[in-house]
mmCIF file of C-alpha atoms in Angstrom:
data_model
loop_
_atom_site.group_PDB
_atom_site.id
_atom_site.type_symbol
_atom_site.label_atom_id
_atom_site.label_comp_id
_atom_site.label_asym_id
_atom_site.label_seq_id
_atom_site.Cartn_x
_atom_site.Cartn_y
_atom_site.Cartn_z
ATOM 1 C CA GLU A 1267 -7.731 18.731 20.725
ATOM 2 C CA PRO A 1268 -10.445 17.621 23.102
ATOM 3 C CA GLU A 1269 -11.723 14.137 22.560
ATOM 4 C CA VAL A 1270 -14.331 11.586 23.786
ATOM 5 C CA THR A 1271 -12.651 8.848 25.997
ATOM 6 C CA GLN A 1272 -13.891 5.475 26.344
ATOM 7 C CA THR A 1273 -12.778 2.601 28.673
ATOM 8 C CA PRO A 1274 -11.889 -0.116 28.554
ATOM 9 C CA SER A 1275 -10.649 -0.627 24.964
ATOM 10 C CA HIS A 1276 -11.566 -4.126 25.263
ATOM 11 C CA GLN A 1277 -14.139 -5.969 27.692
ATOM 12 C CA VAL A 1278 -14.395 -9.758 27.683
ATOM 13 C CA THR A 1279 -17.269 -11.048 29.802
ATOM 14 C CA GLN A 1280 -19.300 -14.268 30.314
ATOM 15 C CA MET A 1281 -22.767 -14.628 29.075
ATOM 16 C CA GLY A 1282 -25.324 -13.538 31.680
ATOM 17 C CA GLN A 1283 -22.907 -11.097 33.417
ATOM 18 C CA GLU A 1284 -23.479 -7.281 33.666
ATOM 19 C CA VAL A 1285 -20.808 -5.038 32.071
ATOM 20 C CA ILE A 1286 -20.675 -1.352 32.255
ATOM 21 C CA LEU A 1287 -18.985 0.589 29.441
ATOM 22 C CA ARG A 1288 -17.725 3.948 30.464
ATOM 23 C CA CYS A 1289 -17.210 7.153 28.431
ATOM 24 C CA VAL A 1290 -15.969 10.572 29.310
ATOM 25 C CA PRO A 1291 -17.509 13.069 26.788
ATOM 26 C CA ILE A 1292 -15.740 16.264 25.738
ATOM 27 C CA SER A 1293 -15.981 18.809 28.480
ATOM 28 C CA ASN A 1294 -19.095 21.177 28.146
ATOM 29 C CA HIS A 1295 -20.689 18.982 25.916
ATOM 30 C CA LEU A 1296 -24.340 18.518 26.776
ATOM 31 C CA TYR A 1297 -25.712 15.669 24.372
ATOM 32 C CA PHE A 1298 -24.427 12.185 24.864
ATOM 33 C CA TYR A 1299 -25.021 9.108 22.653
ATOM 34 C CA TRP A 1300 -24.452 5.371 22.381
ATOM 35 C CA TYR A 1301 -23.942 3.528 19.140
ATOM 36 C CA ARG A 1302 -22.833 -0.032 18.422
ATOM 37 C CA GLN A 1303 -21.284 -1.931 15.527
ATOM 38 C CA ILE A 1304 -21.597 -5.689 15.034
ATOM 39 C CA LEU A 1305 -18.615 -7.066 13.368
ATOM 40 C CA GLY A 1306 -19.238 -6.612 9.596
ATOM 41 C CA GLN A 1307 -22.495 -4.567 10.033
ATOM 42 C CA LYS A 1308 -23.502 -1.051 10.035
ATOM 43 C CA VAL A 1309 -22.960 1.287 13.138
ATOM 44 C CA GLU A 1310 -26.498 1.405 14.877
ATOM 45 C CA PHE A 1311 -27.889 4.159 17.165
ATOM 46 C CA LEU A 1312 -28.715 2.904 20.509
ATOM 47 C CA VAL A 1313 -29.545 5.831 22.788
ATOM 48 C CA SER A 1314 -29.238 9.796 23.030
ATOM 49 C CA PHE A 1315 -29.284 11.549 26.470
ATOM 50 C CA TYR A 1316 -29.813 15.157 27.335
ATOM 51 C CA ASN A 1317 -30.591 16.961 30.588
ATOM 52 C CA ASN A 1318 -30.257 13.754 32.587
ATOM 53 C CA GLU A 1319 -32.850 11.819 30.441
ATOM 54 C CA ILE A 1320 -33.214 9.606 27.549
ATOM 55 C CA SER A 1321 -34.218 11.798 24.578
ATOM 56 C CA GLU A 1322 -34.395 9.018 21.916
ATOM 57 C CA LYS A 1323 -33.765 5.364 21.701
ATOM 58 C CA SER A 1324 -33.700 2.513 19.217
ATOM 59 C CA GLU A 1325 -35.439 -0.801 19.290
ATOM 60 C CA ILE A 1326 -32.135 -2.230 20.177
ATOM 61 C CA PHE A 1327 -32.152 -0.559 23.468
ATOM 62 C CA ASP A 1328 -34.312 -2.693 25.520
ATOM 63 C CA ASP A 1329 -34.692 -3.270 29.253
ATOM 64 C CA GLN A 1330 -31.504 -4.815 29.442
ATOM 65 C CA PHE A 1331 -29.578 -1.573 28.616
ATOM 66 C CA SER A 1332 -29.510 1.430 30.659
ATOM 67 C CA VAL A 1333 -27.617 4.731 30.674
ATOM 68 C CA GLU A 1334 -26.604 7.095 33.374
ATOM 69 C CA ARG A 1335 -24.573 10.125 33.906
ATOM 70 C CA PRO A 1336 -23.350 9.369 37.499
ATOM 71 C CA ASP A 1337 -21.274 12.512 37.898
ATOM 72 C CA GLY A 1338 -20.263 15.579 35.950
ATOM 73 C CA SER A 1339 -18.052 13.946 33.618
ATOM 74 C CA ASN A 1340 -18.892 10.285 32.938
ATOM 75 C CA PHE A 1341 -21.495 8.503 30.823
ATOM 76 C CA THR A 1342 -21.907 4.880 31.191
ATOM 77 C CA LEU A 1343 -23.760 2.098 29.427
ATOM 78 C CA LYS A 1344 -24.974 -0.759 31.389
ATOM 79 C CA ILE A 1345 -25.866 -4.131 29.901
ATOM 80 C CA ARG A 1346 -27.590 -6.129 32.768
ATOM 81 C CA SER A 1347 -27.309 -9.606 31.516
ATOM 82 C CA THR A 1348 -25.043 -9.994 28.474
ATOM 83 C CA LYS A 1349 -26.063 -12.466 25.553
ATOM 84 C CA LEU A 1350 -23.748 -13.530 22.828
ATOM 85 C CA GLU A 1351 -25.153 -11.175 20.355
ATOM 86 C CA ASP A 1352 -24.190 -8.234 22.401
ATOM 87 C CA SER A 1353 -20.717 -8.829 21.296
ATOM 88 C CA ALA A 1354 -19.931 -5.589 19.246
ATOM 89 C CA MET A 1355 -17.995 -2.352 19.295
ATOM 90 C CA TYR A 1356 -19.752 0.254 21.369
ATOM 91 C CA PHE A 1357 -19.126 3.808 20.421
ATOM 92 C CA CYS A 1358 -19.931 6.855 22.578
ATOM 93 C CA ALA A 1359 -20.369 10.270 21.316
ATOM 94 C CA SER A 1360 -21.117 13.624 22.393
ATOM 95 C CA SER A 1361 -22.189 17.060 20.886
ATOM 96 C CA PRO A 1362 -21.879 20.676 22.324
ATOM 97 C CA ARG A 1363 -24.717 22.834 23.265
ATOM 98 C CA ASP A 1364 -24.609 25.093 20.147
ATOM 99 C CA SER A 1365 -24.099 22.319 17.733
ATOM 100 C CA LYS A 1366 -26.169 19.257 18.643
ATOM 101 C CA ASN A 1367 -26.080 18.229 14.819
ATOM 102 C CA ILE A 1368 -22.407 17.313 15.059
ATOM 103 C CA GLN A 1369 -21.493 14.216 17.011
ATOM 104 C CA TYR A 1370 -17.827 13.459 18.096
ATOM 105 C CA PHE A 1371 -17.018 9.868 18.637
ATOM 106 C CA GLY A 1372 -14.780 7.988 20.984
ATOM 107 C CA ALA A 1373 -12.484 5.180 19.829
ATOM 108 C CA GLY A 1374 -14.762 2.631 21.095
ATOM 109 C CA THR A 1375 -15.043 -0.306 23.482
ATOM 110 C CA ARG A 1376 -14.828 -3.719 22.063
ATOM 111 C CA LEU A 1377 -17.241 -6.080 23.951
ATOM 112 C CA SER A 1378 -16.757 -9.795 23.724
ATOM 113 C CA VAL A 1379 -19.327 -11.996 25.173
ATOM 114 C CA LEU A 1380 -18.372 -15.631 25.658
ATOM 115 C CA GLY B 933 -37.411 3.089 6.969
ATOM 116 C CA GLU B 934 -34.075 5.056 6.667
ATOM 117 C CA ASP B 935 -31.453 3.479 4.723
ATOM 118 C CA VAL B 936 -27.798 4.651 3.640
ATOM 119 C CA GLU B 937 -25.966 2.516 0.970
ATOM 120 C CA GLN B 938 -22.354 2.808 -0.101
ATOM 121 C CA SER B 939 -20.064 0.839 -2.291
ATOM 122 C CA LEU B 940 -17.818 -1.323 -0.015
ATOM 123 C CA PHE B 941 -14.419 -0.924 -1.604
ATOM 124 C CA LEU B 942 -12.356 1.452 -3.693
ATOM 125 C CA SER B 943 -8.893 1.268 -4.719
ATOM 126 C CA VAL B 944 -6.845 4.212 -6.056
ATOM 127 C CA ARG B 945 -3.223 5.307 -6.803
ATOM 128 C CA GLU B 946 -1.469 7.930 -4.678
ATOM 129 C CA GLY B 947 -1.975 11.317 -6.198
ATOM 130 C CA ASP B 948 -5.207 10.258 -7.934
ATOM 131 C CA SER B 949 -8.598 11.720 -6.862
ATOM 132 C CA SER B 950 -11.048 9.498 -4.926
ATOM 133 C CA VAL B 951 -14.837 9.526 -5.240
ATOM 134 C CA ILE B 952 -16.728 7.691 -2.558
ATOM 135 C CA ASN B 953 -20.449 7.621 -3.253
ATOM 136 C CA CYS B 954 -23.458 7.205 -0.933
ATOM 137 C CA THR B 955 -27.359 7.144 -1.457
ATOM 138 C CA TYR B 956 -29.744 7.567 1.240
ATOM 139 C CA THR B 957 -33.459 7.197 1.569
ATOM 140 C CA ASP B 958 -34.938 9.935 4.126
ATOM 141 C CA SER B 959 -35.849 12.929 2.202
ATOM 142 C CA SER B 960 -36.248 14.917 5.492
ATOM 143 C CA SER B 961 -32.534 14.611 6.423
ATOM 144 C CA THR B 962 -31.232 17.864 7.398
ATOM 145 C CA TYR B 963 -27.401 16.995 7.713
ATOM 146 C CA LEU B 964 -25.410 14.563 5.963
ATOM 147 C CA TYR B 965 -21.883 13.542 7.102
ATOM 148 C CA TRP B 966 -18.684 11.770 6.240
ATOM 149 C CA TYR B 967 -16.687 9.805 9.133
ATOM 150 C CA LYS B 968 -13.381 8.289 8.716
ATOM 151 C CA GLN B 969 -12.242 5.242 10.679
ATOM 152 C CA GLU B 970 -8.829 4.208 10.720
ATOM 153 C CA PRO B 971 -7.804 0.638 11.766
ATOM 154 C CA GLY B 972 -8.394 0.182 15.623
ATOM 155 C CA ALA B 973 -9.552 3.921 15.962
ATOM 156 C CA GLY B 974 -12.873 5.590 16.409
ATOM 157 C CA LEU B 975 -15.229 7.444 14.118
ATOM 158 C CA GLN B 976 -13.591 10.747 13.025
ATOM 159 C CA LEU B 977 -15.786 13.371 11.919
ATOM 160 C CA LEU B 978 -14.480 14.594 8.393
ATOM 161 C CA THR B 979 -17.008 16.977 7.089
ATOM 162 C CA TYR B 980 -20.640 17.399 6.938
ATOM 163 C CA ILE B 981 -23.132 19.389 4.759
ATOM 164 C CA PHE B 982 -26.615 20.868 5.484
ATOM 165 C CA SER B 983 -29.292 19.762 3.251
ATOM 166 C CA ASN B 984 -29.930 23.196 1.588
ATOM 167 C CA MET B 985 -26.281 23.167 0.246
ATOM 168 C CA ASP B 986 -25.174 21.514 -3.062
ATOM 169 C CA MET B 987 -21.586 21.526 -2.424
ATOM 170 C CA LYS B 988 -18.847 22.049 0.469
ATOM 171 C CA GLN B 989 -15.377 22.250 0.135
ATOM 172 C CA ASP B 990 -12.643 21.829 2.784
ATOM 173 C CA GLN B 991 -9.250 21.664 1.657
ATOM 174 C CA ARG B 992 -8.576 18.476 -0.063
ATOM 175 C CA LEU B 993 -12.232 17.311 0.460
ATOM 176 C CA THR B 994 -15.181 18.211 -1.581
ATOM 177 C CA VAL B 995 -18.682 17.179 -0.791
ATOM 178 C CA LEU B 996 -21.393 17.050 -3.374
ATOM 179 C CA LEU B 997 -25.262 16.585 -2.475
ATOM 180 C CA ASN B 998 -27.802 15.849 -4.993
ATOM 181 C CA LYS B 999 -30.953 16.147 -2.974
ATOM 182 C CA LYS B 1000 -33.338 15.237 -5.818
ATOM 183 C CA ASP B 1001 -31.505 11.922 -6.352
ATOM 184 C CA LYS B 1002 -30.592 11.543 -2.597
ATOM 185 C CA HIS B 1003 -27.028 11.100 -3.652
ATOM 186 C CA LEU B 1004 -23.963 12.310 -1.680
ATOM 187 C CA SER B 1005 -20.400 12.044 -2.662
ATOM 188 C CA LEU B 1006 -17.049 12.668 -1.073
ATOM 189 C CA ARG B 1007 -14.170 13.459 -3.395
ATOM 190 C CA ILE B 1008 -10.679 13.528 -2.050
ATOM 191 C CA ALA B 1009 -8.134 15.273 -4.075
ATOM 192 C CA ASP B 1010 -4.443 14.119 -4.299
ATOM 193 C CA THR B 1011 -5.351 11.000 -2.221
ATOM 194 C CA GLN B 1012 -2.278 9.934 -0.125
ATOM 195 C CA THR B 1013 -1.566 6.679 1.504
ATOM 196 C CA GLY B 1014 -2.522 8.001 5.049
ATOM 197 C CA ASP B 1015 -6.110 8.320 3.370
ATOM 198 C CA SER B 1016 -6.385 4.673 3.395
ATOM 199 C CA ALA B 1017 -9.285 3.879 5.842
ATOM 200 C CA ILE B 1018 -13.057 3.135 5.872
ATOM 201 C CA TYR B 1019 -15.373 6.256 5.012
ATOM 202 C CA PHE B 1020 -18.816 6.218 6.527
ATOM 203 C CA CYS B 1021 -21.767 8.122 5.049
ATOM 204 C CA ALA B 1022 -24.434 9.135 7.653
ATOM 205 C CA GLU B 1023 -27.628 11.061 7.618
ATOM 206 C CA ARG B 1024 -29.328 12.544 10.514
ATOM 207 C CA THR B 1025 -32.696 10.991 11.003
ATOM 208 C CA GLY B 1026 -34.973 11.597 13.882
ATOM 209 C CA TYR B 1027 -34.229 14.142 16.708
ATOM 210 C CA SER B 1028 -30.857 13.305 17.294
ATOM 211 C CA THR B 1029 -30.282 9.755 15.503
ATOM 212 C CA LEU B 1030 -27.397 9.229 12.741
ATOM 213 C CA THR B 1031 -27.992 6.413 10.269
ATOM 214 C CA PHE B 1032 -24.922 5.038 8.853
ATOM 215 C CA GLY B 1033 -23.809 3.278 5.887
ATOM 216 C CA LYS B 1034 -21.652 0.085 5.851
ATOM 217 C CA GLY B 1035 -18.657 1.967 5.056
ATOM 218 C CA THR B 1036 -16.481 2.149 1.960
ATOM 219 C CA MET B 1037 -12.729 0.821 2.484
ATOM 220 C CA LEU B 1038 -10.352 3.044 0.695
ATOM 221 C CA LEU B 1039 -7.112 1.538 -0.373
ATOM 222 C CA VAL B 1040 -4.580 3.797 -1.663
ATOM 223 C CA SER B 1041 -1.491 2.298 -3.250
ATOM 224 C CA PRO B 1042 1.783 3.979 -3.871
#
């Protein structure tokens, strides 16, 4: 069964460093998303992406964050200068063309900022 | 703003039915979802219901939606130890946003 793949599974970085979290959405899906879950808190929406542009973003998604689809298969989340409070599990999701109401999630990348 | 609330913990015996409840606030939600998260894994879509439906059944899973009370429930029949996980209720808000609850940890004992 096709699945959303995220790498790495765990990323450790120093405060102030840039990180790039990578996702390979399900093939032929057209809508892409990033969510995060801080330990013990709710899963929170960050951003959605369609047709090579951001379609929606939350207040969390400030200028420190950016997303990109650099080629036909990858979807990345970049955090420019990480803060301690960016430590969280980051989930990528994707939706097919004919069912954008259904989001399929990856296993997540745990980001630890030291 | 939108909010989704769930009880945090449910413990049942193997073979019993489990009922996980959820309340939401956005009356304009069009889709409501149940996701399952096993330890160390991602969010697995279990089932979803469109807001014009009252009930949806899928094998051992039954979803009930009371739109008037903004209440959603997930019933798992004949619960197995493999059903032990965290179950998240979510509603679709905005163009593409999902708003999640904190999750209900279901513990199934033999």
